[in-house]
Coordinates of C-alpha atoms in Angstrom, one line a residue:
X1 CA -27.7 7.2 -34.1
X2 CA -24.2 5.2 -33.6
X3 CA -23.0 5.0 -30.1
X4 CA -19.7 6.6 -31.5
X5 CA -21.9 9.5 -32.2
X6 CA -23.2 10.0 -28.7
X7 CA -20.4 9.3 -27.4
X8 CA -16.3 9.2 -28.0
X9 CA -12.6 8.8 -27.0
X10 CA -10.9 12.5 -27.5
X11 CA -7.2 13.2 -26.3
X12 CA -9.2 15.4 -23.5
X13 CA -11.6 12.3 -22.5
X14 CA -15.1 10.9 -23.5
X15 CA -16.9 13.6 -25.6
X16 CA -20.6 14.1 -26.1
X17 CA -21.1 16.1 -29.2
X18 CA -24.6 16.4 -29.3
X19 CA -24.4 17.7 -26.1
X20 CA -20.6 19.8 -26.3
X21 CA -19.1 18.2 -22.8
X22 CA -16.7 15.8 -21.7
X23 CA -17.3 12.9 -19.2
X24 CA -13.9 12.8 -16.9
X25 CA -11.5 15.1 -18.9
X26 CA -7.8 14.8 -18.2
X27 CA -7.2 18.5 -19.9
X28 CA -9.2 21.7 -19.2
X29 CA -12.2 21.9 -20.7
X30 CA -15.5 23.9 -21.0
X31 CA -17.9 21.9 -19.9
X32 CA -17.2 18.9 -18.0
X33 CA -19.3 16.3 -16.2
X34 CA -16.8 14.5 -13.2
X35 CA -17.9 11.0 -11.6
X36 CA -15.7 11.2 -8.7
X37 CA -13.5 13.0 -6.7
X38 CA -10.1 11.1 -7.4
X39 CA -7.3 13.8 -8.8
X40 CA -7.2 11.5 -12.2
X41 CA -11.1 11.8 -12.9
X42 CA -11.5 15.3 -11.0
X43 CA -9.1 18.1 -12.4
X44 CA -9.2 21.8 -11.8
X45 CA -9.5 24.6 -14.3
X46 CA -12.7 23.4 -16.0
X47 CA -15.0 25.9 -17.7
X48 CA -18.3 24.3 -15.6
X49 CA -18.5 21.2 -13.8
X50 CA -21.4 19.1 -13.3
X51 CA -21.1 16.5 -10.2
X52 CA -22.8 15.6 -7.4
X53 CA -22.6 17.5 -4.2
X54 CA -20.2 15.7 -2.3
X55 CA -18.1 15.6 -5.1
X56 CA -17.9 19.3 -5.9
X57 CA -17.2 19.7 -2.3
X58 CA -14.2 17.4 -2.5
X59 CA -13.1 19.1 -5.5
X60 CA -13.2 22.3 -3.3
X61 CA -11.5 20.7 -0.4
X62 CA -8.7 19.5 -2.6
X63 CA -8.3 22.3 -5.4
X64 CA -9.8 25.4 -3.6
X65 CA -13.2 27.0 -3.9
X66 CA -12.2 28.6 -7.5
X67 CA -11.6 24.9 -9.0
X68 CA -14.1 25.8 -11.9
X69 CA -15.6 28.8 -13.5
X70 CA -19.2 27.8 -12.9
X71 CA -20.5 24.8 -10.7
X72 CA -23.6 22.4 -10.8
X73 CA -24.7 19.7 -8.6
X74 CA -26.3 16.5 -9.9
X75 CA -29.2 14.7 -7.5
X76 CA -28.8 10.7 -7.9
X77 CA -31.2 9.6 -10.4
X78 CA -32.4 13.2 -11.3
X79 CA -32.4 13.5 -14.8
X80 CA -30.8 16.6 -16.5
X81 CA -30.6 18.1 -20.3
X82 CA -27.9 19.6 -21.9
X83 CA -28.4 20.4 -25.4
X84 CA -30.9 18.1 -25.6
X85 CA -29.1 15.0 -24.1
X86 CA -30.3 14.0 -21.2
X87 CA -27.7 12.8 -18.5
X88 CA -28.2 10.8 -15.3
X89 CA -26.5 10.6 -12.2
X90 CA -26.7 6.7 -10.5
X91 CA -24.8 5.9 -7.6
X92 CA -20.9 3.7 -8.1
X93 CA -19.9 2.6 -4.6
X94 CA -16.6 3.8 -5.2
X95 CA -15.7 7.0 -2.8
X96 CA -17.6 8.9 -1.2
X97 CA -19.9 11.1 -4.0
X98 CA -18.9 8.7 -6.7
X99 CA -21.2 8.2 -9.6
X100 CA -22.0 6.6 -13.1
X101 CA -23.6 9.0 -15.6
X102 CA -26.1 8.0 -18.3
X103 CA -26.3 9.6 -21.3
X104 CA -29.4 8.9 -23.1
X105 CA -30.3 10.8 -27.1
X106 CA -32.6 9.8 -29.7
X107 CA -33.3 6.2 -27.8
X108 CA -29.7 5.2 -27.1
X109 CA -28.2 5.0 -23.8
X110 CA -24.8 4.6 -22.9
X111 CA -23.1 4.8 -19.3
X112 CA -20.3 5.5 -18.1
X113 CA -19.5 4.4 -15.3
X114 CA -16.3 6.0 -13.9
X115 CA -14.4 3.8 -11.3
X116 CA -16.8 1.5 -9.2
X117 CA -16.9 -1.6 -7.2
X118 CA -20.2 -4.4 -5.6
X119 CA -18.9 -4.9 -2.2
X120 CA -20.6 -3.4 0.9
X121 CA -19.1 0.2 1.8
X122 CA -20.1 1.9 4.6
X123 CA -19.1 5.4 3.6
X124 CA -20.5 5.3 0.4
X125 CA -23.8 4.6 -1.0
X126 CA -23.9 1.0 -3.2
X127 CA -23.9 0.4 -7.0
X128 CA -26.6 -0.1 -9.1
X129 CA -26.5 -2.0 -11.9
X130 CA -28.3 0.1 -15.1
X131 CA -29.9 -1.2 -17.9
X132 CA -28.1 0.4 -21.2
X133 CA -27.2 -0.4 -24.7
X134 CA -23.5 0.3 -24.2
X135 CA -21.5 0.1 -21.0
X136 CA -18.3 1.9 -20.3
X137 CA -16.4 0.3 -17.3
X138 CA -13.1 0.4 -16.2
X139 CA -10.8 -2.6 -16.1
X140 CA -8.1 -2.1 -13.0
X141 CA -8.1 -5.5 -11.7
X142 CA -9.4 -7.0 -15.1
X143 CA -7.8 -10.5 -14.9
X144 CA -9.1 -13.6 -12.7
X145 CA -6.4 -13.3 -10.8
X146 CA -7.7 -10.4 -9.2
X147 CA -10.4 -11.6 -6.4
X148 CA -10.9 -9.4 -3.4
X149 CA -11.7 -11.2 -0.2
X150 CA -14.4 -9.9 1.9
X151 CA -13.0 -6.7 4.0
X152 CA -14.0 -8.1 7.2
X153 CA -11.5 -10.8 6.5
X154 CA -8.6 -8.4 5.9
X155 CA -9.5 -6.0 8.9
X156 CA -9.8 -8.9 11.3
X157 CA -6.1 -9.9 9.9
X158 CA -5.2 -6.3 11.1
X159 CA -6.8 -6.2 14.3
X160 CA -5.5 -9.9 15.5
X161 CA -1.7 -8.9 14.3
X162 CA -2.3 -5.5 16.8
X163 CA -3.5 -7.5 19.7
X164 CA -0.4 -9.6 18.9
X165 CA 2.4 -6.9 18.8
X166 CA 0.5 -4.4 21.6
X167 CA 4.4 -2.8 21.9
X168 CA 4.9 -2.0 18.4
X169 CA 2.8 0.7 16.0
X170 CA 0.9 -0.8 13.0
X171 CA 1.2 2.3 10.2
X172 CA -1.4 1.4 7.4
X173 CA -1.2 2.6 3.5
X174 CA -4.3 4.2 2.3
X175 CA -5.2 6.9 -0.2
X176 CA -6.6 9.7 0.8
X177 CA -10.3 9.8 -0.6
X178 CA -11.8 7.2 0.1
X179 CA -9.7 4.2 1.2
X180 CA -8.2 5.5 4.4
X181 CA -12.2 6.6 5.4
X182 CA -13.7 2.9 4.5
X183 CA -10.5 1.4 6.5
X184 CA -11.5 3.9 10.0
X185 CA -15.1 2.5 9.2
X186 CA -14.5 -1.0 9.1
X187 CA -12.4 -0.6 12.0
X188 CA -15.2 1.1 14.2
X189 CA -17.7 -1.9 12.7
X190 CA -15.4 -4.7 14.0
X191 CA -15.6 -2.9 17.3
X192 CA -12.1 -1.0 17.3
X193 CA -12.9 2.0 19.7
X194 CA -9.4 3.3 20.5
X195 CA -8.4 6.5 18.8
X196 CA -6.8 6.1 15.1
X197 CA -4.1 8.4 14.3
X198 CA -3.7 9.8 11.1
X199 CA -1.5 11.3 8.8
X200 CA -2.0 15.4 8.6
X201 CA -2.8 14.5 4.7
X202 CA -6.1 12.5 5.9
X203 CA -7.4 15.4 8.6
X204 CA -9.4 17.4 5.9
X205 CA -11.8 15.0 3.7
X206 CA -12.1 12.6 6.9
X207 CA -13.4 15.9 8.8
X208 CA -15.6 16.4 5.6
X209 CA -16.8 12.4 5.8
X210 CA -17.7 12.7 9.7
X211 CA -19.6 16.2 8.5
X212 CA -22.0 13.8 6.1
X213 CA -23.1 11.6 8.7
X214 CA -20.6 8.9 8.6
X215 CA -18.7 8.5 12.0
X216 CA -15.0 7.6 12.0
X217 CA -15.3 7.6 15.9
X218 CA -12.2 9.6 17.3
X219 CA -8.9 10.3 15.2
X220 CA -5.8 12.2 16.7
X221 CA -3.1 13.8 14.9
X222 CA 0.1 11.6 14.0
X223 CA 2.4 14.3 12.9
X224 CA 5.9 15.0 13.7
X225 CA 4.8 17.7 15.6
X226 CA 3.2 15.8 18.7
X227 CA 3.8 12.9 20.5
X228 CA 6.6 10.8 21.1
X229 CA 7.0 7.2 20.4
X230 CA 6.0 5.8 23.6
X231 CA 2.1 7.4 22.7
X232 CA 1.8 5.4 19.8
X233 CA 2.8 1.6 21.6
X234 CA -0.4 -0.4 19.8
X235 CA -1.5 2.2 18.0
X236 CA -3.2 1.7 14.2
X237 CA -1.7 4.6 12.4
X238 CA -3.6 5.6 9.0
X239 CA -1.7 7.9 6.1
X240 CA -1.2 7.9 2.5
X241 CA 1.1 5.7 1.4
X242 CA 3.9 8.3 0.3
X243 CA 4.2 9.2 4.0
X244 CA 5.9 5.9 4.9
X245 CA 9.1 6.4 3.0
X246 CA 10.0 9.8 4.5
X247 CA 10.9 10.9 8.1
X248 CA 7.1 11.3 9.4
X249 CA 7.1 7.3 9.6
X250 CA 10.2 6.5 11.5
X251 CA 8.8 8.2 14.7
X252 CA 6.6 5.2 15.5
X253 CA 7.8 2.4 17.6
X254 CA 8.9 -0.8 15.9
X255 CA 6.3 -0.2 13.4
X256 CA 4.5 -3.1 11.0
X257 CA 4.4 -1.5 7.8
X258 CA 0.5 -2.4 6.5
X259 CA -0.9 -1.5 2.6
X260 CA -4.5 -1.5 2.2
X261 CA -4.8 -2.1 -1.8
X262 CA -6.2 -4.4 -4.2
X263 CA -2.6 -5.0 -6.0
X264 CA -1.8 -6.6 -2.2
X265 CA -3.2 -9.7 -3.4
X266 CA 0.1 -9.9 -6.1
X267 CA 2.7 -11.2 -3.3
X268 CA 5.7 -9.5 -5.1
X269 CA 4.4 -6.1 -5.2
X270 CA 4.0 -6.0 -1.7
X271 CA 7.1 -8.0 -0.7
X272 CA 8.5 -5.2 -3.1
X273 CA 7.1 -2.0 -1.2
X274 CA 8.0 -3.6 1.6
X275 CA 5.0 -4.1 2.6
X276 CA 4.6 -7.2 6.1
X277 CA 0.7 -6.9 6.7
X278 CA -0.5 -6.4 3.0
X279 CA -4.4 -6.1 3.3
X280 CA -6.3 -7.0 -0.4
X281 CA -9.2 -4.0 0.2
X282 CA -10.1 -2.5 -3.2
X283 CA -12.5 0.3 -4.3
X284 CA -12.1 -1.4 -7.9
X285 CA -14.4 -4.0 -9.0
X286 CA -12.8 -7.5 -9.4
X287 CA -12.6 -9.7 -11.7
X288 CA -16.1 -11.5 -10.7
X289 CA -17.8 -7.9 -10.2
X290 CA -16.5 -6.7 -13.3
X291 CA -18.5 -9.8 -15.0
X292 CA -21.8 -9.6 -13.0
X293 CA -22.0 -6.4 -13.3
X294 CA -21.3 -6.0 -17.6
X295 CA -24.5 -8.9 -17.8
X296 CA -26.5 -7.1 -15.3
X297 CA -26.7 -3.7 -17.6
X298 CA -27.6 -6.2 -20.5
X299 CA -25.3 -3.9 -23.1
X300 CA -24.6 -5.3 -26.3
X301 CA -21.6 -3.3 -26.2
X302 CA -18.8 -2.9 -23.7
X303 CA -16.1 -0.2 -24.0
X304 CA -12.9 -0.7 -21.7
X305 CA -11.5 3.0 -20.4
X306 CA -8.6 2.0 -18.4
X307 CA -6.7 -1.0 -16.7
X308 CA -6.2 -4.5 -18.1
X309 CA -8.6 -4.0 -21.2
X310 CA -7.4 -7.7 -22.8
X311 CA -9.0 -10.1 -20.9
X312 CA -12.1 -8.4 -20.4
X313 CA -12.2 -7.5 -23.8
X314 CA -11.9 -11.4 -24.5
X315 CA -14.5 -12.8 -22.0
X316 CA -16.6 -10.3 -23.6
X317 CA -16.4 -11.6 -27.3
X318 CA -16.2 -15.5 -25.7
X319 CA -19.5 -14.3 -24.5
X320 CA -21.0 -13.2 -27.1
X321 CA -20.7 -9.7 -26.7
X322 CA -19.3 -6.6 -28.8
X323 CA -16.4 -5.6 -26.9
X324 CA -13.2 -3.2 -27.2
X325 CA -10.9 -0.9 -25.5
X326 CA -10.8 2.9 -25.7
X327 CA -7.4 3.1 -24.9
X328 CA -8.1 6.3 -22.3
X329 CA -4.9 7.8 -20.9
X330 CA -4.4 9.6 -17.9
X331 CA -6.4 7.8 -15.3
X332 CA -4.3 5.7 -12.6
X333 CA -5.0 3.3 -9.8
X334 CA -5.3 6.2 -7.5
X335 CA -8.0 4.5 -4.6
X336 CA -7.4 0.8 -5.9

């Protein structure tokens, strides 16, 4: 069997037809199997939907209960057969329920492996690399430009600048799922014990990460409806990004706008947003993870879903190394 048998790029996403579903669909579908909870991976309106638990439950939290006719949840490394193929859930270390699937028929195996990243994350559980004929990995920061510092390194950049300016507010970017969590987390792990305020956007899924076990220590609401701006002199103020062009953000006192995102290591996209504390923390793999991890799997073959396909496309064939780019649409940067 050819890979492109087992697997292959449709307008609606990667399709299985041996075993009839779709791997990340960006239209509705019947059968669907999601890696992660991010809105361009997980949509609504899906005949069934086969995910791990914790990302079912974020598709609930974020869609409603009736996001899918019928659900299923996935046990990492449980292996489970749909018309015969047999697919495998394997943890991604992106967000929070993230995960690669492995789709194995006739001998082949090929995984996809969703959005992922190597470095240490505290509210998710870590990659593993898996062995497979072809890989499918995502390229957001696919050039060598693209090298994430360690996120102690950035958060300690955060915390000195606070103790610096203790009369002025530090509002910090972060997406929703996932980002804005791991940012509370590394907080609390470089000994931050204050209360974080956050955005009314962040109150559901970071209730929903404290309810799995992982402890964001105490977070007040930073809405327009309470406080004033003398409560928030010093304070670290988390929301999604959006908030911090609209009236929610001007409440805060003298407040250092902050972005935690991998793009924050290009200087002119930040100086652009405006950005004066840009923080370079990523749930993407960089360039250097991107390359371990494509010869840890040992594929022959490397499909490219999304990002900057060229230059890993490139190293690839430099390498040795079948290579090209599926030319997916409709997934973003949301969580870079």
């Amino acid at each position: 069997m050819r890979a492109s048998d087992l697997l292959h790029p449709r307008p609606e996403g990667l399709y299985c037809p041996p075993g009839d579903f779709f791997i990340d669909p960006v239209r509705p579908v019947n059968r669907a199997l999601i890696t992660h909870g991010h809105s361009d991976h997980a949509r609504s309106g899906h005949g069934s939907v086969l995910a791990t638990q914790q990302t079912l439950d974020i598709m609930g939290l974020r869609y409603g209960e009736d996001f899918a006719g019928t659900t299923q949840a996935a046990m990492l490394g449980e292996t489970i057969a749909i018309d015969g193929v047999d697919v495998t859930f394997h943890p991604a270390g992106h967000v929070l329920g993230s995960a690669q699937i492995a789709v194995e028929h006739q001998g082949r195996r090929i995984v996809a492996s969703g959005d992922y990243k190597r470095q240490k994350d505290a509210t998710c559980a870590p990659f593993e690399p898996i062995r497979c004929d072809v890989f499918i990995t995502e390229a957001t920061f696919g050039l060598p430009v693209f090298r994430h510092p360690p996120d102690t390194e950035e958060i300690a950049r955060l915390l000195k600048s606070a103790a610096q300016f203790p009369e002025r507010s530090h509002l910090v970017g972060a997406y929703a799922l996932g980002k804005a969590q791991r940012v509370m987390r590394l907080l609390r792990d470089a000994g931050y014990d204050k209360p974080l305020y956050i955005h009314g956007a962040l109150a559901k899924l970071s209730a929903y990460y404290q309810s799995q076990g992982i402890d964001l220590g105490e977070l007040e609401p930073a809405t327009v409806e309470s406080g004033g701006k003398q409560d928030f002199a010093g304070a670290i103020v988390v929301g999604p990004p959006s908030a911090f062009a609209d009236r929610w953000a001007r409440r805060f006192p003298d407040p250092i706008s902050c972005f935690a995102s991998g793009w924050m290591r290009i200087r002119q996209r930040a100086k652009q947003g405006g950005v004066e504390l840009p923080l370079i923390i990523s749930d993407h793999a960089d360039w250097d993870e991107l390359i371990v991890t494509i010869k840890q799997t040992g594929a022959e073959e490397i499909w490219v879903t999304h990002g900057r396909e060229e230059a890993l496309v490139r190293w690839c064939e430099l390498e040795g190394i079948a290579a090209r780019p599926l030319h997916l649409v409709g997934y973003e940067d949301e969580g870079d």
